[in-house]
Amino acid sequence: MTMQLLSVASEIYPLVKTGGLADVVGALPAALASQGVAARTLVPGYPSVLARLGKTKAVRRYDSLFGEKAALLAAKLDGLDLLVLDAPAFFARDGGPYGGPDGTDWPDNWRRFAALSRVGADIAEGAIKDWRPDIVHVHDWQAALTAAYMRFGPAHAVPKLVTIHNLAFQGRFAADIFPALGLPPEAWGVDGVEYYGGVGYLKAGLVSADAITTVSPSYAQEIRSPDHGMGLDGLINGRIDRLHGILNGVDTDIWNPAEDPLIPRRFSGRSLGARAGNRRALEEAFGLDQDDAPLFIIVSRLTWQKGMDLMIDAIDHLVGLGGKLALLGSGDRALEGAFLAAADRHRGRIAARIGYDEPLSHLMQGGGDAILIPSRFEPCGLTQLYGLRYGCLPVVARVGGLADTVIDANDAAVNAGAATGIVFAPNDPLALHGAIARTARLHRDRPIWQAMQRAAMRADVSWTSSAARYAALYRDLLAEAA
Ligand SMILES: Nc1ncnc2c1ncn2[C@@H]1O[C@H](COP(=O)(O)OP(=O)(O)O[C@H]2O[C@H](CO)[C@@H](O)[C@H](O)[C@H]2O)[C@@H](O)[C@H]1O
C-alpha cells in the first residue's frame, strides 16, 4: 500500500530557493514515488509561490492562526503535490523568505515558522478532510517545531522525522515567546523546547523526533563532536540510536548535460569535446580571456561556512599558476567586495558575478574545468554533485558530504580509473594552494583529466539509493509505532 507522507519545509525548488534545502525538498517527492511513498509538501505562501500556483483549492481555513487569518491551499505544480499556507500577515512581504530586502531577519520569524509548524501538526491531527499522513518528515529549524507540536498533541503516535540540512541555523529565540507558542507547560524544559535559557526550534525538533537524519553519513559523525556540533553535540550523542546519515542526490532530469537546455552544447562522457563550446560561452559571459588554461568555477553562498575567505587569499596563487576563475555568488558584503576587487586586479583571469542566477550556474558547470569548494563544514553539498555530473571536477575540502562523494586523484585512484576530483585536508591556506596546484598539473595531462571526467560523470549522484533508504527508515518507524 502506498505510504502517505507529509513533508514540511520553508523552501522548495522551483518555487522558492535560497540554497540546497530547496533542491532537496523539491526532488524528494518524485524520488520517493518510485519507492511507494506519496509525498505532499507543506510550504509557506510567499508571493513567489502564490504567483506560480494555478488552480488551488482551500482545504482548511483559519480565523485565527497566531491571531491572523489564513487558508491552507492544495495545488499541483511541476509534479509536486503542494499544501500552501496562505497567511498574508506572515508571508506576503517583499524580500526573501527569512528577511527584508536589506537582508536582516524578520523580527517575527518565530511566529511565522511556528505558524507553519502548527499547521503541519494540524494536518497530522486530521485538519484536512480526506487526507491524513502516515508519517511526517520536517526539514531544518523552520519546520522543526512541527515535531514538538505533534509530540505534545493528539498526533503524538504519528512517526516524525527531522532532517538537519545545516546545524548552523537553529532558530533560537528569547524565552518570553514560549507562552505564545501554544505548547503545554511541560514542553518547557531541557527535554522540550528550552535551549540555553531561550527557545530552540531545531533543538525542540531533535528531542521530539522519532528519527533524525543528516544529509551525509560523514556529517552525522562530525556533529557528534564539539567542533561541528554547534552546541547540540551533547543532545545528538544522547540520541545516537536515532541518528542516520542519508546522502543527498540531485534531480538528474534538471541536471543532465546530455539534455540541458541551459547550455549551448550538450554532451556526454563520450563527447567531452563539446564542452569547449560551453567553455567559450562561459568565458564570454564573464569577460574572461579565451584560452585553454584551467578554468575554475565557484557557485556558492559567500560565507565563512563555504571557506570563501580562504578562497580570497588563494586567488593570487591561482592566477600565478596560470588559472582562471569565474565566480557566481552572494552573501557577506565584505566577501562580495573582496571578490570584485580581485576581479579588478586580475582582469581577464578572475571574474565575479554577485547575485543569484540559476541558468548561469548550469553554463558554469557545463563549461568549467573544476569547481572549487573549500568548505569549513558541509552537511552534504550539492554543487560538487552537479560538478561530477557535468565533468566539472570538484576540488573539495575533506569534510562532510564532500568527503563522502568525491574520490581524490591520488596515484592509486588515478591508476584504477576511480578518481573523480581533488580532495584536500586540512582546510587551510597551504592545503588549498596545494590542491589548486595539483588540479592545474592534472589538467595539463589530457588523458588523465578526461579519464577523471568520465569517471566523475559515471558516478551515481541520483536519488535512487537514498530514496530507498528514506523509504526503509519510514517503514521502520511505522513498524515501531504499530
Ligand atoms: N549565486 C548562485 N546562483 C545560482 N545558484 C546558486 C548560487 N549560490 C548557490 N546556488 C545553488 O544553491 C544550491 C546550494 O546548495 P549547497 O548544497 O551547496 O548548499 P547550502 O549550504 O545552501 O545547503 C545546505 O543544505 C543542503 C541540502 O541538504 C546541503 O547539501 C548543504 O551541505 C547545506 O549547507 C546549489 O543548487 C547551488 O547551485
Short mmCIF file of C-alpha atoms and ligand atoms in Angstrom, two decimals:
data_model
loop_
_atom_site.label_atom_id
_atom_site.label_comp_id
_atom_site.label_asym_id
_atom_site.label_seq_id
_atom_site.Cartn_x
_atom_site.Cartn_y
_atom_site.Cartn_z
CA MET A 1 0.00 0.00 0.00
CA THR A 2 1.22 3.47 -0.76
CA MET A 3 2.57 5.27 2.27
CA GLN A 4 1.29 8.84 2.74
CA LEU A 5 3.97 11.33 3.73
CA LEU A 6 3.71 14.95 4.80
CA SER A 7 6.90 16.89 4.21
CA VAL A 8 7.21 20.37 5.78
CA ALA A 9 9.79 22.93 4.69
CA SER A 10 10.37 26.64 4.20
CA GLU A 11 11.72 26.33 0.63
CA ILE A 12 11.02 24.19 -2.40
CA TYR A 13 12.57 24.26 -5.86
CA PRO A 14 11.40 25.59 -8.33
CA LEU A 15 9.12 27.91 -6.32
CA VAL A 16 11.38 29.41 -3.69
CA LYS A 17 15.06 28.75 -3.13
CA THR A 18 17.88 30.34 -1.17
CA GLY A 19 20.05 27.21 -1.05
CA GLY A 20 20.36 23.47 -1.22
CA LEU A 21 17.40 22.84 1.09
CA ALA A 22 15.03 23.82 -1.72
CA ASP A 23 16.64 21.41 -4.20
CA VAL A 24 16.29 18.50 -1.81
CA VAL A 25 12.72 19.27 -0.77
CA GLY A 26 11.77 19.70 -4.44
CA ALA A 27 13.44 16.50 -5.63
CA LEU A 28 12.48 14.09 -2.85
CA PRO A 29 8.78 13.60 -3.74
CA ALA A 30 9.50 12.23 -7.23
CA ALA A 31 12.32 10.07 -5.87
CA LEU A 32 10.06 8.70 -3.14
CA ALA A 33 7.20 7.99 -5.53
CA SER A 34 9.16 5.13 -7.04
CA GLN A 35 9.54 3.71 -3.52
CA GLY A 36 5.80 3.55 -2.89
CA VAL A 37 5.69 6.80 -0.91
CA ALA A 38 3.23 9.56 -1.89
CA ALA A 39 4.52 12.86 -0.56
CA ARG A 40 2.63 16.12 -0.06
CA THR A 41 4.74 19.13 0.83
CA LEU A 42 3.61 21.97 3.10
CA VAL A 43 5.32 25.29 2.32
CA PRO A 44 4.70 28.95 3.19
CA GLY A 45 2.66 31.02 0.74
CA TYR A 46 5.32 33.56 -0.15
CA PRO A 47 4.31 35.88 -3.02
CA SER A 48 6.61 33.99 -5.44
CA VAL A 49 4.88 30.74 -4.53
CA LEU A 50 1.31 32.02 -4.75
CA ALA A 51 2.05 33.69 -8.09
CA ARG A 52 3.02 30.37 -9.63
CA LEU A 53 0.09 28.30 -8.40
CA GLY A 54 -2.58 27.61 -10.97
CA LYS A 55 -5.80 26.12 -9.74
CA THR A 56 -5.96 25.87 -5.97
CA LYS A 57 -8.46 24.50 -3.52
CA ALA A 58 -8.81 25.78 0.04
CA VAL A 59 -8.74 22.67 2.21
CA ARG A 60 -8.80 24.44 5.54
CA ARG A 61 -9.41 27.99 6.74
CA TYR A 62 -8.12 29.60 9.92
CA ASP A 63 -9.86 32.60 11.51
CA SER A 64 -7.01 32.94 13.92
CA LEU A 65 -3.66 31.28 13.32
CA PHE A 66 -1.46 33.03 15.86
CA GLY A 67 -4.06 35.80 15.68
CA GLU A 68 -4.08 36.02 11.87
CA LYS A 69 -6.39 34.87 9.11
CA ALA A 70 -5.02 32.09 6.95
CA ALA A 71 -6.01 29.46 4.43
CA LEU A 72 -4.41 26.18 3.51
CA LEU A 73 -4.42 25.71 -0.26
CA ALA A 74 -3.92 22.45 -2.11
CA ALA A 75 -2.30 22.67 -5.55
CA LYS A 76 -0.37 20.55 -8.01
CA LEU A 77 2.59 22.02 -9.83
CA ASP A 78 5.54 20.55 -11.75
CA GLY A 79 4.70 17.10 -10.41
CA LEU A 80 4.63 18.38 -6.82
CA ASP A 81 1.60 17.85 -4.60
CA LEU A 82 1.61 21.03 -2.54
CA LEU A 83 -0.12 22.35 0.55
CA VAL A 84 0.50 26.08 0.67
CA LEU A 85 -0.08 28.15 3.80
CA ASP A 86 -1.61 31.37 2.52
CA ALA A 87 -1.21 33.65 5.53
CA PRO A 88 -0.65 37.20 4.22
CA ALA A 89 0.20 38.61 7.64
CA PHE A 90 3.19 36.28 7.79
CA PHE A 91 4.31 35.72 4.24
CA ALA A 92 3.05 38.48 1.90
CA ARG A 93 6.19 40.61 2.05
CA ASP A 94 8.91 41.91 -0.23
CA GLY A 95 12.33 40.46 0.35
CA GLY A 96 13.48 36.91 0.99
CA PRO A 97 11.88 34.03 2.87
CA TYR A 98 13.60 34.99 6.12
CA GLY A 99 14.36 38.68 5.92
CA GLY A 100 13.70 42.02 4.30
CA PRO A 101 15.26 43.40 1.14
CA ASP A 102 18.20 44.69 3.22
CA GLY A 103 18.98 41.15 4.37
CA THR A 104 18.09 41.49 8.06
CA ASP A 105 15.92 38.76 9.55
CA TRP A 106 12.23 39.48 10.06
CA PRO A 107 11.70 40.12 13.78
CA ASP A 108 8.64 37.86 13.82
CA ASN A 109 10.30 34.81 12.27
CA TRP A 110 9.46 32.90 15.44
CA ARG A 111 5.74 33.44 14.77
CA ARG A 112 5.95 32.88 11.01
CA PHE A 113 7.59 29.48 11.34
CA ALA A 114 5.70 28.48 14.48
CA ALA A 115 2.57 29.07 12.37
CA LEU A 116 3.91 26.89 9.56
CA SER A 117 4.79 24.16 12.05
CA ARG A 118 1.47 24.43 13.88
CA VAL A 119 -0.32 23.81 10.57
CA GLY A 120 1.97 20.84 9.86
CA ALA A 121 0.92 19.29 13.17
CA ASP A 122 -2.74 20.16 12.50
CA ILE A 123 -2.58 18.19 9.25
CA ALA A 124 -1.15 15.22 11.14
CA GLU A 125 -4.08 15.57 13.53
CA GLY A 126 -6.58 15.37 10.70
CA ALA A 127 -7.22 19.03 9.86
CA ILE A 128 -7.80 18.26 6.19
CA LYS A 129 -10.79 16.27 5.08
CA ASP A 130 -9.95 13.04 3.25
CA TRP A 131 -6.20 13.00 3.87
CA ARG A 132 -4.01 12.22 6.81
CA PRO A 133 -0.29 11.39 6.66
CA ASP A 134 1.09 8.09 7.92
CA ILE A 135 4.37 9.81 8.66
CA VAL A 136 5.70 13.39 8.88
CA HIS A 137 9.14 14.49 7.66
CA VAL A 138 10.26 18.02 8.51
CA HIS A 139 13.30 19.96 7.35
CA ASP A 140 15.54 22.34 9.31
CA TRP A 141 14.60 24.73 12.13
CA GLN A 142 11.82 26.48 10.22
CA ALA A 143 9.72 23.32 10.24
CA ALA A 144 11.19 21.56 13.27
CA LEU A 145 8.56 22.77 15.74
CA THR A 146 6.06 20.56 13.86
CA ALA A 147 7.62 17.58 15.64
CA ALA A 148 7.22 19.27 19.04
CA TYR A 149 3.58 20.23 18.39
CA MET A 150 2.91 16.65 17.35
CA ARG A 151 4.66 15.13 20.34
CA PHE A 152 2.65 17.20 22.81
CA GLY A 153 -0.66 16.80 20.98
CA PRO A 154 -3.13 14.22 19.73
CA ALA A 155 -0.88 13.14 16.82
CA HIS A 156 1.95 12.04 19.12
CA ALA A 157 1.82 8.47 17.80
CA VAL A 158 2.40 9.52 14.16
CA PRO A 159 6.09 8.92 13.37
CA LYS A 160 8.07 12.10 12.80
CA LEU A 161 11.47 12.60 11.32
CA VAL A 162 13.64 15.72 11.35
CA THR A 163 16.32 16.27 8.72
CA ILE A 164 19.23 18.55 9.54
CA HIS A 165 20.42 20.30 6.40
CA ASN A 166 22.58 22.71 8.33
CA LEU A 167 23.18 22.77 12.07
CA ALA A 168 24.46 26.33 11.89
CA PHE A 169 20.90 27.62 11.64
CA GLN A 170 18.96 26.63 14.73
CA GLY A 171 16.06 29.07 15.18
CA ARG A 172 16.90 30.39 18.64
CA PHE A 173 14.59 32.92 20.27
CA ALA A 174 14.05 34.57 23.65
CA ALA A 175 12.29 32.61 26.37
CA ASP A 176 9.41 35.07 26.51
CA ILE A 177 7.92 33.76 23.25
CA PHE A 178 7.16 30.43 24.89
CA PRO A 179 3.63 31.22 26.17
CA ALA A 180 2.60 32.40 22.70
CA LEU A 181 3.62 29.12 21.05
CA GLY A 182 0.60 27.34 22.45
CA LEU A 183 2.59 24.37 23.73
CA PRO A 184 1.68 22.84 27.10
CA PRO A 185 3.77 23.92 30.12
CA GLU A 186 5.55 20.56 30.20
CA ALA A 187 7.07 21.39 26.80
CA TRP A 188 9.31 23.86 28.62
CA GLY A 189 12.46 22.20 29.90
CA VAL A 190 15.65 20.53 28.76
CA ASP A 191 13.71 17.65 27.23
CA GLY A 192 11.49 20.12 25.37
CA VAL A 193 11.92 23.46 23.61
CA GLU A 194 14.13 25.13 26.22
CA TYR A 195 17.64 25.74 24.94
CA TYR A 196 20.30 27.62 26.91
CA GLY A 197 17.61 29.67 28.64
CA GLY A 198 15.74 30.50 25.43
CA VAL A 199 13.61 28.63 22.93
CA GLY A 200 15.34 26.48 20.30
CA TYR A 201 13.21 25.35 17.38
CA LEU A 202 15.67 22.88 15.89
CA LYS A 203 16.54 21.61 19.33
CA ALA A 204 12.85 21.08 20.08
CA GLY A 205 12.52 19.09 16.88
CA LEU A 206 15.58 16.97 17.62
CA VAL A 207 14.34 15.92 21.06
CA SER A 208 10.82 15.28 19.78
CA ALA A 209 11.55 13.34 16.59
CA ASP A 210 11.45 9.57 16.29
CA ALA A 211 14.38 9.76 13.90
CA ILE A 212 16.96 12.37 12.99
CA THR A 213 18.75 12.39 9.68
CA THR A 214 21.66 14.36 8.33
CA VAL A 215 22.28 14.72 4.61
CA SER A 216 25.51 12.69 4.58
CA PRO A 217 27.00 9.91 6.70
CA SER A 218 30.16 11.87 7.48
CA TYR A 219 28.20 14.88 8.76
CA ALA A 220 26.25 12.54 11.07
CA GLN A 221 29.58 11.58 12.64
CA GLU A 222 31.04 15.10 12.65
CA ILE A 223 28.16 16.71 14.55
CA ARG A 224 28.82 14.39 17.48
CA SER A 225 31.93 16.42 18.26
CA PRO A 226 32.04 19.90 19.82
CA ASP A 227 33.90 21.17 16.72
CA HIS A 228 30.90 20.59 14.45
CA GLY A 229 28.07 20.08 16.94
CA MET A 230 27.32 23.82 17.28
CA GLY A 231 26.27 23.31 20.89
CA LEU A 232 23.97 20.40 20.08
CA ASP A 233 26.59 17.62 20.16
CA GLY A 234 25.59 16.53 23.68
CA LEU A 235 21.96 16.16 22.68
CA ILE A 236 22.88 14.41 19.45
CA ASN A 237 25.15 11.93 21.21
CA GLY A 238 22.28 11.17 23.55
CA ARG A 239 20.10 10.26 20.56
CA ILE A 240 22.69 8.38 18.56
CA ASP A 241 20.43 5.35 18.16
CA ARG A 242 18.00 7.63 16.32
CA LEU A 243 20.56 9.30 14.02
CA HIS A 244 21.06 8.34 10.37
CA GLY A 245 23.14 9.89 7.60
CA ILE A 246 21.47 9.67 4.21
CA LEU A 247 23.28 11.28 1.31
CA ASN A 248 21.51 13.82 -0.89
CA GLY A 249 21.02 13.09 -4.54
CA VAL A 250 20.33 15.50 -7.37
CA ASP A 251 17.46 15.75 -9.84
CA THR A 252 19.11 14.04 -12.80
CA ASP A 253 16.48 15.40 -15.21
CA ILE A 254 17.17 19.02 -14.35
CA TRP A 255 20.93 18.37 -14.14
CA ASN A 256 21.58 16.35 -17.27
CA PRO A 257 24.40 17.54 -19.57
CA ALA A 258 23.04 15.42 -22.44
CA GLU A 259 19.73 17.30 -22.48
CA ASP A 260 20.25 20.54 -20.56
CA PRO A 261 18.55 23.41 -22.45
CA LEU A 262 20.55 25.93 -20.41
CA ILE A 263 23.90 25.11 -22.02
CA PRO A 264 24.74 25.85 -25.68
CA ARG A 265 26.47 22.49 -26.33
CA ARG A 266 25.07 19.32 -24.81
CA PHE A 267 27.48 16.48 -24.11
CA SER A 268 28.13 13.11 -22.51
CA GLY A 269 31.22 11.24 -21.33
CA ARG A 270 31.74 10.16 -24.95
CA SER A 271 31.55 13.66 -26.38
CA LEU A 272 33.60 15.71 -23.95
CA GLY A 273 34.93 17.76 -26.86
CA ALA A 274 31.59 19.55 -26.98
CA ARG A 275 32.37 21.11 -23.61
CA ALA A 276 34.74 23.52 -25.42
CA GLY A 277 31.74 25.36 -26.85
CA ASN A 278 30.30 25.85 -23.37
CA ARG A 279 33.66 26.97 -22.12
CA ARG A 280 33.85 29.72 -24.73
CA ALA A 281 30.31 30.84 -23.88
CA LEU A 282 31.24 30.90 -20.21
CA GLU A 283 34.42 32.92 -20.82
CA GLU A 284 32.42 35.35 -22.90
CA ALA A 285 29.66 35.69 -20.30
CA PHE A 286 32.27 36.55 -17.65
CA GLY A 287 34.64 38.57 -19.83
CA LEU A 288 37.48 36.12 -19.23
CA ASP A 289 40.41 35.54 -21.60
CA GLN A 290 39.73 32.86 -24.18
CA ASP A 291 42.44 30.27 -23.69
CA ASP A 292 42.86 26.71 -22.51
CA ALA A 293 44.20 27.48 -19.04
CA PRO A 294 42.45 25.62 -16.22
CA LEU A 295 39.11 27.34 -15.70
CA PHE A 296 37.91 27.11 -12.10
CA ILE A 297 34.37 27.98 -11.11
CA ILE A 298 32.65 28.77 -7.81
CA VAL A 299 28.85 28.75 -7.35
CA SER A 300 28.17 29.44 -3.72
CA ARG A 301 26.74 31.42 -0.91
CA LEU A 302 29.63 33.68 0.05
CA THR A 303 30.07 32.79 3.69
CA TRP A 304 32.51 31.56 6.28
CA GLN A 305 30.95 28.06 6.10
CA LYS A 306 31.92 27.85 2.46
CA GLY A 307 35.53 28.87 3.18
CA MET A 308 35.23 31.87 0.88
CA ASP A 309 37.66 33.93 2.96
CA LEU A 310 40.29 31.23 2.35
CA MET A 311 39.49 31.43 -1.33
CA ILE A 312 40.11 35.17 -1.47
CA ASP A 313 43.59 34.56 -0.08
CA ALA A 314 44.25 31.86 -2.68
CA ILE A 315 43.35 33.97 -5.72
CA ASP A 316 46.81 35.40 -6.46
CA HIS A 317 48.22 31.88 -6.21
CA LEU A 318 45.58 30.59 -8.64
CA VAL A 319 46.42 33.31 -11.14
CA GLY A 320 50.15 32.73 -10.61
CA LEU A 321 49.66 29.13 -11.70
CA GLY A 322 48.06 30.34 -14.91
CA GLY A 323 44.50 29.54 -13.80
CA LYS A 324 41.28 31.47 -14.30
CA LEU A 325 38.25 31.76 -12.06
CA ALA A 326 34.58 32.54 -12.71
CA LEU A 327 32.61 33.11 -9.51
CA LEU A 328 28.85 33.37 -9.05
CA GLY A 329 27.59 34.03 -5.57
CA SER A 330 26.19 36.35 -2.99
CA GLY A 331 26.31 36.67 0.77
CA ASP A 332 28.64 38.54 3.10
CA ARG A 333 29.16 42.06 1.80
CA ALA A 334 32.87 42.05 2.68
CA LEU A 335 33.45 38.86 0.71
CA GLU A 336 31.45 40.16 -2.25
CA GLY A 337 33.63 43.28 -2.26
CA ALA A 338 36.83 41.26 -1.96
CA PHE A 339 35.97 39.10 -4.98
CA LEU A 340 35.03 42.16 -7.04
CA ALA A 341 38.34 43.79 -6.07
CA ALA A 342 40.24 40.63 -7.07
CA ALA A 343 38.44 40.67 -10.43
CA ASP A 344 39.54 44.28 -10.92
CA ARG A 345 43.11 43.39 -10.09
CA HIS A 346 43.22 40.40 -12.44
CA ARG A 347 41.12 41.36 -15.44
CA GLY A 348 40.61 38.51 -17.86
CA ARG A 349 41.76 35.98 -15.28
CA ILE A 350 39.29 36.44 -12.41
CA ALA A 351 35.65 37.42 -12.82
CA ALA A 352 32.90 37.70 -10.22
CA ARG A 353 29.17 37.92 -10.70
CA ILE A 354 27.40 38.92 -7.49
CA GLY A 355 23.86 37.65 -7.46
CA TYR A 356 21.78 34.56 -7.88
CA ASP A 357 21.42 33.07 -11.36
CA GLU A 358 20.25 29.50 -11.81
CA PRO A 359 20.70 29.32 -15.64
CA LEU A 360 24.21 30.77 -15.42
CA SER A 361 25.11 28.11 -12.84
CA HIS A 362 24.31 25.42 -15.44
CA LEU A 363 26.57 27.07 -18.02
CA MET A 364 29.36 27.23 -15.44
CA GLN A 365 29.11 23.53 -14.61
CA GLY A 366 28.90 22.71 -18.33
CA GLY A 367 31.90 24.80 -19.37
CA GLY A 368 34.19 25.00 -16.33
CA ASP A 369 37.06 22.58 -15.73
CA ALA A 370 36.88 22.37 -11.94
CA ILE A 371 34.56 23.59 -9.21
CA LEU A 372 36.24 24.84 -6.02
CA ILE A 373 34.52 24.03 -2.71
CA PRO A 374 36.81 24.79 0.26
CA SER A 375 34.03 24.47 2.87
CA ARG A 376 34.82 24.51 6.59
CA PHE A 377 31.85 22.23 7.10
CA GLU A 378 29.44 20.82 4.55
CA PRO A 379 26.40 18.77 5.60
CA CYS A 380 26.25 17.32 2.09
CA GLY A 381 26.87 19.86 -0.65
CA LEU A 382 25.11 19.73 -3.99
CA THR A 383 27.38 21.73 -6.26
CA GLN A 384 30.06 19.02 -6.19
CA LEU A 385 27.37 16.54 -7.31
CA TYR A 386 26.40 18.81 -10.21
CA GLY A 387 30.12 19.12 -10.96
CA LEU A 388 30.54 15.34 -11.09
CA ARG A 389 27.55 15.00 -13.37
CA TYR A 390 28.89 17.67 -15.76
CA GLY A 391 32.54 16.61 -15.72
CA CYS A 392 33.47 19.85 -13.93
CA LEU A 393 35.79 18.17 -11.45
CA PRO A 394 35.25 19.02 -7.79
CA VAL A 395 38.18 20.38 -5.78
CA VAL A 396 36.90 19.95 -2.24
CA ALA A 397 37.85 20.10 1.42
CA ARG A 398 37.65 16.70 3.08
CA VAL A 399 34.59 17.41 5.24
CA GLY A 400 31.01 16.14 5.48
CA GLY A 401 29.30 15.15 2.28
CA LEU A 402 32.22 16.43 0.19
CA ALA A 403 34.39 13.66 1.66
CA ASP A 404 31.62 11.13 1.02
CA THR A 405 31.12 11.92 -2.66
CA VAL A 406 34.45 12.83 -4.26
CA ILE A 407 37.28 10.34 -4.83
CA ASP A 408 40.67 12.02 -4.61
CA ALA A 409 43.09 11.78 -7.52
CA ASN A 410 45.84 10.06 -5.57
CA ASP A 411 48.08 7.77 -7.62
CA ALA A 412 46.20 4.59 -6.72
CA ALA A 413 42.81 6.04 -7.60
CA VAL A 414 44.11 7.56 -10.84
CA ASN A 415 45.69 4.24 -11.88
CA ALA A 416 42.49 2.40 -11.08
CA GLY A 417 40.45 4.92 -13.09
CA ALA A 418 38.42 5.71 -9.98
CA ALA A 419 39.44 9.31 -9.25
CA THR A 420 36.68 11.90 -9.65
CA GLY A 421 38.20 15.04 -8.16
CA ILE A 422 40.75 16.59 -5.83
CA VAL A 423 40.25 16.28 -2.06
CA PHE A 424 42.38 18.21 0.41
CA ALA A 425 42.84 18.45 4.17
CA PRO A 426 43.16 20.20 6.49
CA ASN A 427 41.23 23.12 5.17
CA ASP A 428 43.94 25.75 5.47
CA PRO A 429 45.71 28.06 3.00
CA LEU A 430 48.62 25.70 2.45
CA ALA A 431 46.46 22.69 1.60
CA LEU A 432 44.15 24.79 -0.58
CA HIS A 433 47.15 26.16 -2.50
CA GLY A 434 48.42 22.60 -2.91
CA ALA A 435 45.05 21.42 -4.21
CA ILE A 436 44.88 24.21 -6.77
CA ALA A 437 48.41 23.41 -7.95
CA ARG A 438 47.61 19.69 -8.14
CA THR A 439 44.48 20.46 -10.19
CA ALA A 440 46.47 22.60 -12.64
CA ARG A 441 49.02 19.80 -13.01
CA LEU A 442 46.39 17.12 -13.63
CA HIS A 443 44.61 19.41 -16.09
CA ARG A 444 47.72 19.54 -18.26
CA ASP A 445 47.63 15.75 -18.65
CA ARG A 446 44.72 15.45 -21.05
CA PRO A 447 44.26 11.63 -20.99
CA ILE A 448 44.23 11.54 -17.20
CA TRP A 449 41.96 14.56 -16.94
CA GLN A 450 39.46 13.17 -19.39
CA ALA A 451 39.51 9.77 -17.68
CA MET A 452 38.66 11.56 -14.44
CA GLN A 453 35.87 13.48 -16.14
CA ARG A 454 34.37 10.26 -17.44
CA ALA A 455 34.67 8.57 -14.04
CA ALA A 456 33.00 11.61 -12.45
CA MET A 457 30.16 11.52 -14.96
CA ARG A 458 29.61 7.82 -14.27
CA ALA A 459 29.27 8.37 -10.51
CA ASP A 460 25.76 7.75 -9.26
CA VAL A 461 24.51 11.10 -7.98
CA SER A 462 20.85 10.23 -8.42
CA TRP A 463 18.32 9.91 -5.63
CA THR A 464 17.70 6.22 -6.28
CA SER A 465 19.59 4.59 -3.42
CA SER A 466 18.97 7.42 -0.93
CA ALA A 467 15.23 7.46 -1.64
CA ALA A 468 15.22 3.74 -0.89
CA ARG A 469 16.99 4.45 2.40
CA TYR A 470 14.44 7.10 3.40
CA ALA A 471 11.60 4.75 2.49
CA ALA A 472 13.17 1.95 4.56
CA LEU A 473 13.54 4.30 7.51
CA TYR A 474 9.89 5.41 7.20
CA ARG A 475 8.84 1.75 7.17
CA ASP A 476 10.92 1.02 10.28
CA LEU A 477 9.33 3.95 12.10
CA LEU A 478 5.85 2.85 11.11
CA ALA A 479 6.54 -0.69 12.27
CA GLU A 480 7.84 0.66 15.57
CA ALA A 481 4.72 2.79 16.05
CA ALA A 482 2.30 -0.02 15.22
N1 LIG B 1 24.61 32.59 -6.68
C1 LIG B 1 24.01 31.46 -7.04
N2 LIG B 1 23.37 31.37 -8.23
C2 LIG B 1 22.74 30.21 -8.58
N3 LIG B 1 22.70 29.13 -7.82
C3 LIG B 1 23.32 29.17 -6.63
C4 LIG B 1 24.01 30.31 -6.18
N4 LIG B 1 24.52 30.06 -4.96
C5 LIG B 1 24.17 28.82 -4.65
N5 LIG B 1 23.44 28.26 -5.66
C6 LIG B 1 22.82 26.94 -5.70
O1 LIG B 1 22.25 26.72 -4.40
C7 LIG B 1 22.47 25.37 -4.03
C8 LIG B 1 23.39 25.32 -2.84
O2 LIG B 1 23.42 24.05 -2.33
P1 LIG B 1 24.51 23.52 -1.30
O3 LIG B 1 24.21 22.11 -1.05
O4 LIG B 1 25.85 23.85 -1.82
O5 LIG B 1 24.39 24.40 -0.04
P2 LIG B 1 23.60 25.11 1.11
O6 LIG B 1 24.66 25.48 2.03
O7 LIG B 1 22.75 26.16 0.56
O8 LIG B 1 22.64 23.98 1.72
C9 LIG B 1 22.54 23.22 2.92
O9 LIG B 1 21.59 22.18 2.61
C10 LIG B 1 22.00 21.36 1.51
C11 LIG B 1 20.85 20.43 1.22
O10 LIG B 1 20.74 19.41 2.16
C12 LIG B 1 23.30 20.64 1.83
O11 LIG B 1 23.71 19.94 0.67
C13 LIG B 1 24.37 21.64 2.23
O12 LIG B 1 25.55 20.96 2.64
C14 LIG B 1 23.84 22.54 3.35
O13 LIG B 1 24.82 23.51 3.74
C15 LIG B 1 23.00 24.67 -5.25
O14 LIG B 1 21.92 24.21 -6.03
C16 LIG B 1 23.74 25.80 -5.98
O15 LIG B 1 23.89 25.56 -7.34
#
